[in-house]
């Protein structure tokens, strides 16, 4: 598997980091900054893994942000109102993700409604469920749950600063590493590339196209729920707006990282590097003290630029 | 030369066209007279399509001169060529399915008043054009409801709406039934009598001899001469095209086994609109036998193959492999039961165009939990050597390969599966003569090793060369069966079209 797109983007990220380090030597070059950077990208990084899996198979999920909020609120409600133990609450959150993904997948593969319409609709439904269950926000989640998102490992300090890396960051890297290997080596995941590249030919080659896509939706739902749980744990609160706008950021990052709306291309490494690039841009805006709403505009511009670059590179290609 | 200058409508002299890595046209001369039907023949990659694209203003030549109506011209865009009176009907349809016939004919050029479309005039103008091409359909009907043949005529009506003086038809009969082809021929002759010059590109030499006044042969981007059709024979043209006489070869020692390995009984199917497509189709194939499925386009050959292979949910009937009944609900089940299917449209339903040779070959044999890339590459390489697939490497996207090599990649996929039964649907469509023979050799070899092969082909000489026996379908039913001794083109055509003999 060639990784040229991923390497190109890595070089860009690397060069940008060097430039920023020269421009803002005090803020940029610190362990604390690096940790803040990784923490900032951890949620989108987790989501991007699921999104890349789907986009390789030629579909996508706009409801990941809404699912993130919903899973957090479900776990929060169970913990605060029903006093369930933490593992059960986490499990319930993940099951909600699986159910949501299953719903998306069934509508897309059985009813043959396209992914845009389906997941736009479920985005609305998940949002309603979130507000119905949890209201605006559930604060003060129990420490046992918060520990899932706030524990630092390895423990200890360095130059008076905490040294350890927080769990969501570990989780992002762990998930990405496993998923990257699976996508490049495992038979089941390789089927996704065939399906995305030519669904008809994949079916006629004996690949169970609909079933594989369905399971990919479930995976994406579970991963989105996991991102939501990690996010809620990190903040110690489950917010109904936790995942707002995540779909835009994550799809932008994944397209930037080499995915195509037509499917059949992209790697998990690309997705993570794409998220890192987005985080770098956001960090720069933050350091340069630009107001937060600019992030939305910048993200939109990057999405169009990334997609435009791909069409330009593929110009003149037929069929 | 000078004698014919007056009636020459268009001429090209010394035209060169280079693409990255390909010298597509190497100094071609080409001239079309007013009111003639001028055929252009050549193998795939000979430069026919490039030549036509230059005539139609799609591409500009790198070198050479184009004269139209006595004036030296350069067509910078398709619009300029159209304005001068050159219209092209491409192989790939350029119609808008949900829109009406009239809106297709006048796409982007609706007659209008103050920006409001003048529908009565649009429909009246369209009706006049449809009459010229002998098409009796409602101008307000959606184009997607028409048959392929009718759609082709709509394309021609669209070209005529531009007041074309030179009409270029690129493989117009590829998707047509014989009856539709006849209608098309009538239309072309009618246009000729109205003074329109027609350039006719075709793979089918019999069409050239039925229709054309003159014929130009291209080979590897070079002109091999222009001939009056009445002065040449098909054999001469074929020799000019390939540099050798072509006749399909058939091994002398074809001895199919006696054991029946594949039985289809009572295959019945309807399409989504509820029309009956297959009625009680039954046949059997022995080990090592090549069975030909004959019939016209639309007779149910592909539906039969897809029905067997699990590609048409709802298709009823019984399938037995090696005597055992198998339940097939999807292609996955069919492959597990030992049945393979090479689809008729390789780009649409067969290949993963952006993937390499090795990944394409492996598509039907993905096994285990972890894939072995090295082994996949070795397998790909083995077939590249064995089938002489002209690909640079295992990673090169198969999009870049010629039709013949793409077809070999698909064959390699099924050789690797090694099914008990292999159904091949139009295995050499759009493939040059040399590659056709190689594909045939692979199928014979497969049969020799005991595979039951079912061949669907609209190319009758090919079907007759390959098959040990032919079952002919007509309107979704088995119309009859011909043994090797009774197999002639006439017999197959008679069964296909229901002509009593």
Short mmCIF file of N, CA and C in Angstrom, two decimals, chain B residues 11 26 39 86 128 143 156 166 192 201 301-303 328 348 404 431 501:
data_model
loop_
_atom_site.label_atom_id
_atom_site.label_comp_id
_atom_site.label_asym_id
_atom_site.label_seq_id
_atom_site.Cartn_x
_atom_site.Cartn_y
_atom_site.Cartn_z
N UNK B 11 -10.94 17.06 -45.32
CA UNK B 11 -9.74 16.25 -45.46
C UNK B 11 -8.73 16.58 -44.38
N UNK B 26 0.14 8.88 -36.49
CA UNK B 26 1.48 9.12 -37.06
C UNK B 26 1.34 9.55 -38.51
N UNK B 39 -16.41 4.31 -43.98
CA UNK B 39 -16.14 3.51 -42.79
C UNK B 39 -14.67 3.66 -42.38
N UNK B 86 -20.07 19.66 -38.21
CA UNK B 86 -19.57 18.33 -37.88
C UNK B 86 -20.20 17.89 -36.57
N UNK B 128 -40.15 16.59 -36.12
CA UNK B 128 -39.62 16.61 -37.49
C UNK B 128 -38.31 15.83 -37.57
N UNK B 143 -36.36 9.76 -21.93
CA UNK B 143 -35.43 8.98 -22.74
C UNK B 143 -35.12 7.63 -22.11
N UNK B 156 -28.74 10.45 -32.77
CA UNK B 156 -28.52 10.89 -34.15
C UNK B 156 -29.41 12.09 -34.45
N UNK B 166 -21.58 16.64 -41.71
CA UNK B 166 -20.75 15.45 -41.52
C UNK B 166 -21.14 14.84 -40.19
N UNK B 192 -27.65 9.92 -46.20
CA UNK B 192 -26.74 9.97 -47.34
C UNK B 192 -27.45 10.57 -48.56
N UNK B 201 -17.59 4.29 -37.75
CA UNK B 201 -16.54 3.48 -37.14
C UNK B 201 -17.16 2.18 -36.65
N UNK B 301 -29.95 -14.03 -22.17
CA UNK B 301 -28.70 -14.75 -21.92
C UNK B 301 -28.02 -14.26 -20.64
N UNK B 302 -27.86 -12.93 -20.54
CA UNK B 302 -27.21 -12.38 -19.35
C UNK B 302 -28.08 -12.61 -18.12
N UNK B 303 -29.42 -12.49 -18.30
CA UNK B 303 -30.32 -12.74 -17.17
C UNK B 303 -30.16 -14.18 -16.68
N UNK B 328 -28.63 -20.80 -4.11
CA UNK B 328 -27.80 -19.63 -4.36
C UNK B 328 -28.62 -18.37 -4.14
N UNK B 348 -17.74 -1.70 -15.74
CA UNK B 348 -18.82 -1.39 -14.82
C UNK B 348 -18.95 -2.46 -13.74
N UNK B 404 -8.14 -5.73 -24.03
CA UNK B 404 -7.75 -7.15 -24.05
C UNK B 404 -7.03 -7.55 -22.78
N UNK B 431 -12.43 -6.10 -27.78
CA UNK B 431 -11.06 -6.56 -27.60
C UNK B 431 -10.47 -6.81 -28.98
N UNK B 501 -37.45 -23.10 -40.52
CA UNK B 501 -36.57 -23.49 -41.61
C UNK B 501 -37.14 -24.67 -42.37
#
